[in-house]
Short mmCIF file of C-alpha atoms in Angstrom, two decimals:
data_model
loop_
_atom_site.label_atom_id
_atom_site.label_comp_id
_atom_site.label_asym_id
_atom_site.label_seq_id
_atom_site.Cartn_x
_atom_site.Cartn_y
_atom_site.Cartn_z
CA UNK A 1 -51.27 -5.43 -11.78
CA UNK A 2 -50.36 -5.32 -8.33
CA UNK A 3 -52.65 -6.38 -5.81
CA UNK A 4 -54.29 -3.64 -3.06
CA UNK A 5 -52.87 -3.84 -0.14
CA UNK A 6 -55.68 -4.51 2.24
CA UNK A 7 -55.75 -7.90 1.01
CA UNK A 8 -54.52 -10.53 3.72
CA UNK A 9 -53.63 -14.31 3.25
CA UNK A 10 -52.40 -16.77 5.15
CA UNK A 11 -49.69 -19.14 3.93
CA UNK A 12 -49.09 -22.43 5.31
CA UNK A 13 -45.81 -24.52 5.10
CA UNK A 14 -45.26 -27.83 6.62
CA UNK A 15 -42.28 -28.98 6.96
CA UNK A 16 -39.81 -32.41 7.90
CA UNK A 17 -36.12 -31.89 7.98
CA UNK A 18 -36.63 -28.89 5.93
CA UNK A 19 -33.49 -26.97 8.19
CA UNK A 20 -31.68 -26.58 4.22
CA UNK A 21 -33.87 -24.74 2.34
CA UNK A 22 -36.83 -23.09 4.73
CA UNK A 23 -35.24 -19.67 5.16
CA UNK A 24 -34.85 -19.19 1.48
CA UNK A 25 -38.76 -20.19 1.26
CA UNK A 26 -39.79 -17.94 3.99
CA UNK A 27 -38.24 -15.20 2.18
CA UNK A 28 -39.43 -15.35 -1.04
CA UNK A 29 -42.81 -15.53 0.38
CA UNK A 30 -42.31 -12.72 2.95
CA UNK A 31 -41.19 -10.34 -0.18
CA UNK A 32 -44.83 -10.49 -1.46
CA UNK A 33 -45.43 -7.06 -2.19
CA UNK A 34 -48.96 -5.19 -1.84
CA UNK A 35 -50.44 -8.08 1.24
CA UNK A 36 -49.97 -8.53 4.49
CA UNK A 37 -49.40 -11.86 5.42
CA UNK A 38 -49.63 -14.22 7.96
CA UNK A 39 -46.89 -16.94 7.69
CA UNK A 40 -47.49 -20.09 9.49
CA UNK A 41 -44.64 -22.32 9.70
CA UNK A 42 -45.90 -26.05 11.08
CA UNK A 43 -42.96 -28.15 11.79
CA UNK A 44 -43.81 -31.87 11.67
CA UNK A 45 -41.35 -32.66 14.46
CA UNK A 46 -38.05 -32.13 12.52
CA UNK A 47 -35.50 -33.92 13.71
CA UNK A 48 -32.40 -31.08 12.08
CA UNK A 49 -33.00 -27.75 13.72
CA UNK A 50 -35.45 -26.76 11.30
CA UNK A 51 -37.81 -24.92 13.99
CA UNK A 52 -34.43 -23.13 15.15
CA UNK A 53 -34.16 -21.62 12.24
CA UNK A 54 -37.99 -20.21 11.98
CA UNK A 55 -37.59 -18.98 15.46
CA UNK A 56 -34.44 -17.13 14.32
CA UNK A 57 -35.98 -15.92 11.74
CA UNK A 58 -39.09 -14.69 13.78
CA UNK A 59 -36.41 -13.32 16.00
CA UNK A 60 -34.77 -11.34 13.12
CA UNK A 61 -38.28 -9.65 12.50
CA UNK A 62 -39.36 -12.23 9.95
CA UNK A 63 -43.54 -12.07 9.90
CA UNK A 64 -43.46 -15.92 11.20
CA UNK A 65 -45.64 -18.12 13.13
CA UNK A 66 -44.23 -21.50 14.21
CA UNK A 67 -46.39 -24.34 15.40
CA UNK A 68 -45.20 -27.76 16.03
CA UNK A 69 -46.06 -31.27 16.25
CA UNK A 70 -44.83 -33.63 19.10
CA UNK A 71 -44.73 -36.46 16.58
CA UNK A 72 -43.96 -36.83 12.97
CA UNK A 73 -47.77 -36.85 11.40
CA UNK A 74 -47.07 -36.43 7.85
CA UNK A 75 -47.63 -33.57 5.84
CA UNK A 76 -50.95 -33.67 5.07
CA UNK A 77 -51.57 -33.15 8.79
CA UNK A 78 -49.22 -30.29 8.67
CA UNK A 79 -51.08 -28.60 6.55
CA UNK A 80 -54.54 -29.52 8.19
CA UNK A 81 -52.51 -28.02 11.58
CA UNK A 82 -51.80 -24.66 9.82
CA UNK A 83 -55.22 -24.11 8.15
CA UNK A 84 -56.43 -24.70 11.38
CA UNK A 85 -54.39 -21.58 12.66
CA UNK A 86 -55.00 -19.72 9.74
CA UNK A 87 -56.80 -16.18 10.17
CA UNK A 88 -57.07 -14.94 6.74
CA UNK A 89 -60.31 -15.68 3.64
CA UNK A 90 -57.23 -15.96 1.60
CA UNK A 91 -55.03 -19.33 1.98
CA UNK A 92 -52.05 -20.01 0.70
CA UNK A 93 -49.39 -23.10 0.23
CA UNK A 94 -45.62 -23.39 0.18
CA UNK A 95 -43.80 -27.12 0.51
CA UNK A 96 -40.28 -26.25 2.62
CA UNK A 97 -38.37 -26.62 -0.66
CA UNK A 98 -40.14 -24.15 -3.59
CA UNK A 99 -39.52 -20.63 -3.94
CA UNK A 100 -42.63 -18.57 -4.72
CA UNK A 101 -42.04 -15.85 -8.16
CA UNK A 102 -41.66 -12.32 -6.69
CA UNK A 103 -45.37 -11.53 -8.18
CA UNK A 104 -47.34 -14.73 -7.01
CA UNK A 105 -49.68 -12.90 -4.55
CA UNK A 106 -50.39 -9.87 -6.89
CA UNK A 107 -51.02 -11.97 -9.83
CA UNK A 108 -53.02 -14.33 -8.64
CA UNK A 109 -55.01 -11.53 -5.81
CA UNK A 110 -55.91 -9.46 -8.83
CA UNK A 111 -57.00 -12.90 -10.70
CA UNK A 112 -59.51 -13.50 -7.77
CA UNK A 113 -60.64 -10.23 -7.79
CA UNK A 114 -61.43 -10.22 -11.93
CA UNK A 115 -62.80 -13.61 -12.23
CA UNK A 116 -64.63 -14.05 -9.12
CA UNK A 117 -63.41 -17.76 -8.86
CA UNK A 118 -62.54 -19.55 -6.00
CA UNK A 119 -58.71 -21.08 -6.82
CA UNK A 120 -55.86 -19.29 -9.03
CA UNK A 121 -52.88 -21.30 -9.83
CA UNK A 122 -50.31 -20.57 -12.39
CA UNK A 123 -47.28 -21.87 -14.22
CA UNK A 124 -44.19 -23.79 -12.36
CA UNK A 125 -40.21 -23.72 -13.69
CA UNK A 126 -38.81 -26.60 -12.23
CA UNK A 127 -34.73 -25.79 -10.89
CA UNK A 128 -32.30 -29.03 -10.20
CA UNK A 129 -30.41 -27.93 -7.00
CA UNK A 130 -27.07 -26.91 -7.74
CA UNK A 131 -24.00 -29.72 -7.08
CA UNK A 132 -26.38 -32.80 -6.79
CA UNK A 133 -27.27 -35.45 -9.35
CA UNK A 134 -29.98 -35.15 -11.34
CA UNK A 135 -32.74 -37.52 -9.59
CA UNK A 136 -34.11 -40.41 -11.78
CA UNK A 137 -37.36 -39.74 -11.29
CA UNK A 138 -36.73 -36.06 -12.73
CA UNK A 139 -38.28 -36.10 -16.25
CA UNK A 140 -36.17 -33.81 -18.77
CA UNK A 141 -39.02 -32.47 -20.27
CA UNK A 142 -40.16 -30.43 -16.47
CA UNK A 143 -36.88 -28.63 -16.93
CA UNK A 144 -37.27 -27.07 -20.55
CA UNK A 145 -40.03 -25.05 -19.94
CA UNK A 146 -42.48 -23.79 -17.72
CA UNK A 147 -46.04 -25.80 -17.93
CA UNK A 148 -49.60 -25.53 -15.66
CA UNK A 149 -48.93 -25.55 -11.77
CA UNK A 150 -51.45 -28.38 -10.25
CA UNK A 151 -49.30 -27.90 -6.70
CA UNK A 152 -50.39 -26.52 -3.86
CA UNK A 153 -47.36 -24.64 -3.59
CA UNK A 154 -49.16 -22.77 -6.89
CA UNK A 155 -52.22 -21.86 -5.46
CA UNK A 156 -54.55 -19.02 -4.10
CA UNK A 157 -57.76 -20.54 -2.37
CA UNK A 158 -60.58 -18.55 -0.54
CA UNK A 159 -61.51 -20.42 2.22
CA UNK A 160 -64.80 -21.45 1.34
CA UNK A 161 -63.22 -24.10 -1.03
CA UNK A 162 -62.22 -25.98 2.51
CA UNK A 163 -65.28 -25.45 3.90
CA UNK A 164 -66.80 -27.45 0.54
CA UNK A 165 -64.48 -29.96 -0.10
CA UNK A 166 -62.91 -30.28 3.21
CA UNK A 167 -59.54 -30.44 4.17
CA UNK A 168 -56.22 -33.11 3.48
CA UNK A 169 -57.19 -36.50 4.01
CA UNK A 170 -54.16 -37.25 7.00
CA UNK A 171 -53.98 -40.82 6.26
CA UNK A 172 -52.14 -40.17 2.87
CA UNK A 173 -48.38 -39.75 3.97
CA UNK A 174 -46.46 -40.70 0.56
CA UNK A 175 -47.73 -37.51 -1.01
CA UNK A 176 -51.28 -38.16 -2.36
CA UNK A 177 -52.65 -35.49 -0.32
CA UNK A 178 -52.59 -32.99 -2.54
CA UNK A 179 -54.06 -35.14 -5.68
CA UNK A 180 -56.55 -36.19 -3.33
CA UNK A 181 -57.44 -32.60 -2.85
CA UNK A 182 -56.88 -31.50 -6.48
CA UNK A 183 -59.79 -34.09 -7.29
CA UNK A 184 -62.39 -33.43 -4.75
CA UNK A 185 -62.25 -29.79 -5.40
CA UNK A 186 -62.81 -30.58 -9.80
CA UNK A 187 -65.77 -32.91 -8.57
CA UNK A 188 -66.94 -29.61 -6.73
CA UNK A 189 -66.99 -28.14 -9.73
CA UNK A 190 -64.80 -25.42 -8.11
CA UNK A 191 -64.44 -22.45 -10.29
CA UNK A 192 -60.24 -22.24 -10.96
CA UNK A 193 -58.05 -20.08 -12.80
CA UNK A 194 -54.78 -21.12 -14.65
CA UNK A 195 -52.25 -18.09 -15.14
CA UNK A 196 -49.97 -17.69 -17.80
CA UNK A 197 -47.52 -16.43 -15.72
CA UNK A 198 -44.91 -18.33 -13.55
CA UNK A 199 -45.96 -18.34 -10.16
CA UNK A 200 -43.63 -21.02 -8.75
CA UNK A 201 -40.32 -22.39 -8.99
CA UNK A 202 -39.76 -25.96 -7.57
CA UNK A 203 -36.87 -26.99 -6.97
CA UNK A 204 -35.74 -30.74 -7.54
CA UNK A 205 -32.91 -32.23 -5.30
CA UNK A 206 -31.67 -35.36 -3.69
CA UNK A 207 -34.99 -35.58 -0.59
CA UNK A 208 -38.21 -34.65 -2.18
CA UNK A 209 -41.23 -36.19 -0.66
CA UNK A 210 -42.50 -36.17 -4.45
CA UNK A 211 -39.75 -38.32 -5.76
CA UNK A 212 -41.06 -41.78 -7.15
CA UNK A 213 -40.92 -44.05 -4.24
CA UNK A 214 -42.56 -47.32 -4.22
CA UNK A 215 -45.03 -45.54 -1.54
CA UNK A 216 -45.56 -42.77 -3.36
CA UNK A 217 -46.83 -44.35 -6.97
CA UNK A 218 -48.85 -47.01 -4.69
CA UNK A 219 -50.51 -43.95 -2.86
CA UNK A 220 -51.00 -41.88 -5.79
CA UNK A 221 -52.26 -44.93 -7.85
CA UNK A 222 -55.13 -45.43 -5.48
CA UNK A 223 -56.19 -42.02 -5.26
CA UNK A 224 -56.72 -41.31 -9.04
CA UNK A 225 -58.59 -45.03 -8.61
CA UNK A 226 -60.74 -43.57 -6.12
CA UNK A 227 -61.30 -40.27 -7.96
CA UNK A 228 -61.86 -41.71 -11.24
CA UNK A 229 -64.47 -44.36 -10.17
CA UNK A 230 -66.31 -41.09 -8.19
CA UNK A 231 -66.22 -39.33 -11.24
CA UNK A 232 -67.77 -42.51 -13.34
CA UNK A 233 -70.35 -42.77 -10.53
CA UNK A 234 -71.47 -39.10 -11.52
CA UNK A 235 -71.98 -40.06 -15.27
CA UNK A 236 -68.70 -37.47 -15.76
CA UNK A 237 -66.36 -39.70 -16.72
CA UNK A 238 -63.40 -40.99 -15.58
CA UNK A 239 -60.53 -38.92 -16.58
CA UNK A 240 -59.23 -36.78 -13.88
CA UNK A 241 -56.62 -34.65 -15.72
CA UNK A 242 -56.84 -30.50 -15.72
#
């Protein structure tokens, strides 16, 4: 089902030394049929030309919006930065290195629209860029088949979800933003919707900010702590999984 087309959303993509793979995310979001979008690109002072190539783009007659940071603030503040500029009910997230499926928007518009609920998500297919070595923190089993999407790069959020559960907590810069998020919005008891259908495909190469750094598993580690011992508090116990 495609979605009307007076729907609107904005879509929000930080990005750090993103210069190899932006374009091909701006254009698999800009091909969203049926919506008219508002693209915000928010450059976390890129070092590689990566805000060059959004303003070419925008040049080229690419709907895109580029804001940028002085200094490097991590991504969370990126994307606190573009849902600041954000215009539309409808908010949307793409990291600098997925691909969105050609029917994300329509899907998951037309999920909103017959559930009533407040966050749609869908499936991922995870991709290993071509010519690089498979990373070792790349578990086989995330490339055989396509499995629930709890990424931000997955979902479709009205923007009264921010407005209850606030936005990304800055001081989280190994990637445990998102999870973070992810949990305060379940203790919210936000209603969400899982699709079927793949709405993402994330790709895995050689600079992910996901991949298993020290940082990262400390980071991560403290925030499913922190979310499981808020959970415990509430008498709902303390696993934290979808």
């Amino acid at each position: 089902m495609n979605a009307p087309i007076d729907h609107a959303v904005s879509v929000v993509i930080p990005t750090y030394s993103g210069a190899r793979h932006i374009a091909a995310t701006i254009d698999s979001i800009a091909a969203q049929p049926h919506v008219t979008l508002q693209i915000i690109v928010v450059d976390d002072a890129s070092p590689d030309g990566s805000a060059d190539i959004v303003r070419e783009m925008k040049a080229g007659g690419t709907p895109v919006e580029l804001v940028s940071h002085t200094e490097n603030r991590g991504v969370a503040a990126a994307r606190n930065t573009g849902l600041a500029a954000a215009r539309h009910d409808l908010i949307a997230f793409c990291d600098h290195d997925d691909l969105w499926a050609p029917d994300k928007l329509a899907l998951q518009i037309a999920a909103l629209e017959q559930t009533g609920c407040d966050l749609v998500l869908g499936h991922v297919e995870h991709f290993v860029e071509p010519g690089i070595e498979v990373p070792a923190w790349f578990q086989q089993r995330w490339g055989e088949s396509a499995h629930p999407a709890w990424f931000l790069s997955a979902a479709l959020v009205r923007r009264r979800v921010f407005e209850r559960v606030g936005t990304f907590d800055a001081t989280k810069r190994n990637g445990g933003d998102d999870v973070d998020w992810f949990a305060r919005v379940k203790m919210a008891d936000v209603e969400i919707v899982v699709l079927d259908e793949v709405v993402l495909h994330r790709r895995v190469h050689d600079q992910n900010l996901s991949a298993m750094t020290r940082q990262h598993n400390a980071e991560l580690l403290e925030v499913i702590r922190a979310a499981a011992a808020a959970r415990s508090a509430r008498g709902l116990g303390e696993r934290i999984d979808p």
